Amino acid sequence: MADSVISPDMLKAIWHSQMHDEEKWALNMKLLRAAGLFVGSILLMRSYGDLMAI
């Protein structure tokens, strides 16, 4: 089996690279907004979907 050790320093480096690079930060924000809109629409339809029916 492959030895997959994830150290805290490796996680810090990944976090730092994703947060402090402008291009990656912009992409991450777009993904977070899209995921939030998707989850929000699911919750809205589950809660009020019967009121929206014709």
Short mmCIF file of C-alpha atoms in Angstrom, two decimals:
data_model
loop_
_atom_site.label_atom_id
_atom_site.label_comp_id
_atom_site.label_asym_id
_atom_site.label_seq_id
_atom_site.Cartn_x
_atom_site.Cartn_y
_atom_site.Cartn_z
CA MET A 1 0.00 0.00 0.00
CA ALA A 2 1.07 3.54 -0.56
CA ASP A 3 2.30 5.48 2.43
CA SER A 4 0.04 8.51 2.58
CA VAL A 5 1.02 10.58 5.57
CA ILE A 6 -0.60 13.99 5.73
CA SER A 7 1.28 16.30 8.01
CA PRO A 8 -0.05 19.52 9.53
CA ASP A 9 2.69 21.41 7.69
CA MET A 10 1.44 20.05 4.37
CA LEU A 11 -2.13 21.13 5.20
CA LYS A 12 -0.89 24.59 6.19
CA ALA A 13 0.99 24.89 2.89
CA ILE A 14 -2.10 23.90 0.89
CA TRP A 15 -4.29 26.32 2.87
CA HIS A 16 -1.78 29.14 2.42
CA SER A 17 -1.45 28.51 -1.33
CA GLN A 18 -5.23 28.52 -1.83
CA MET A 19 -5.91 31.62 0.27
CA HIS A 20 -3.07 33.92 -0.75
CA ASP A 21 -3.02 33.39 -4.52
CA GLU A 22 -5.46 35.83 -6.16
CA GLU A 23 -6.42 33.54 -9.07
CA LYS A 24 -7.03 30.51 -6.87
CA TRP A 25 -8.94 32.64 -4.35
CA ALA A 26 -11.23 33.97 -7.08
CA LEU A 27 -11.93 30.44 -8.33
CA ASN A 28 -12.56 29.18 -4.80
CA MET A 29 -15.03 32.00 -4.15
CA LYS A 30 -16.89 31.21 -7.38
CA LEU A 31 -17.12 27.56 -6.34
CA LEU A 32 -18.30 28.47 -2.83
CA ARG A 33 -20.98 30.80 -4.20
CA ALA A 34 -22.19 28.17 -6.66
CA ALA A 35 -22.32 25.50 -3.95
CA GLY A 36 -24.15 27.89 -1.59
CA LEU A 37 -26.71 28.76 -4.25
CA PHE A 38 -27.23 25.08 -5.03
CA VAL A 39 -27.71 24.09 -1.39
CA GLY A 40 -29.92 27.12 -0.77
CA SER A 41 -32.17 26.27 -3.70
CA ILE A 42 -32.50 22.68 -2.49
CA LEU A 43 -33.47 23.86 1.00
CA LEU A 44 -35.93 26.38 -0.45
CA MET A 45 -37.63 23.77 -2.63
CA ARG A 46 -37.79 21.25 0.21
CA SER A 47 -39.37 23.81 2.50
CA TYR A 48 -41.66 25.73 0.16
CA GLY A 49 -41.91 23.58 -2.95
CA ASP A 50 -45.56 22.73 -2.38
CA LEU A 51 -46.44 26.45 -2.37
CA MET A 52 -44.75 26.90 -5.76
CA ALA A 53 -46.77 24.17 -7.47
CA ILE A 54 -49.35 25.24 -10.01
#
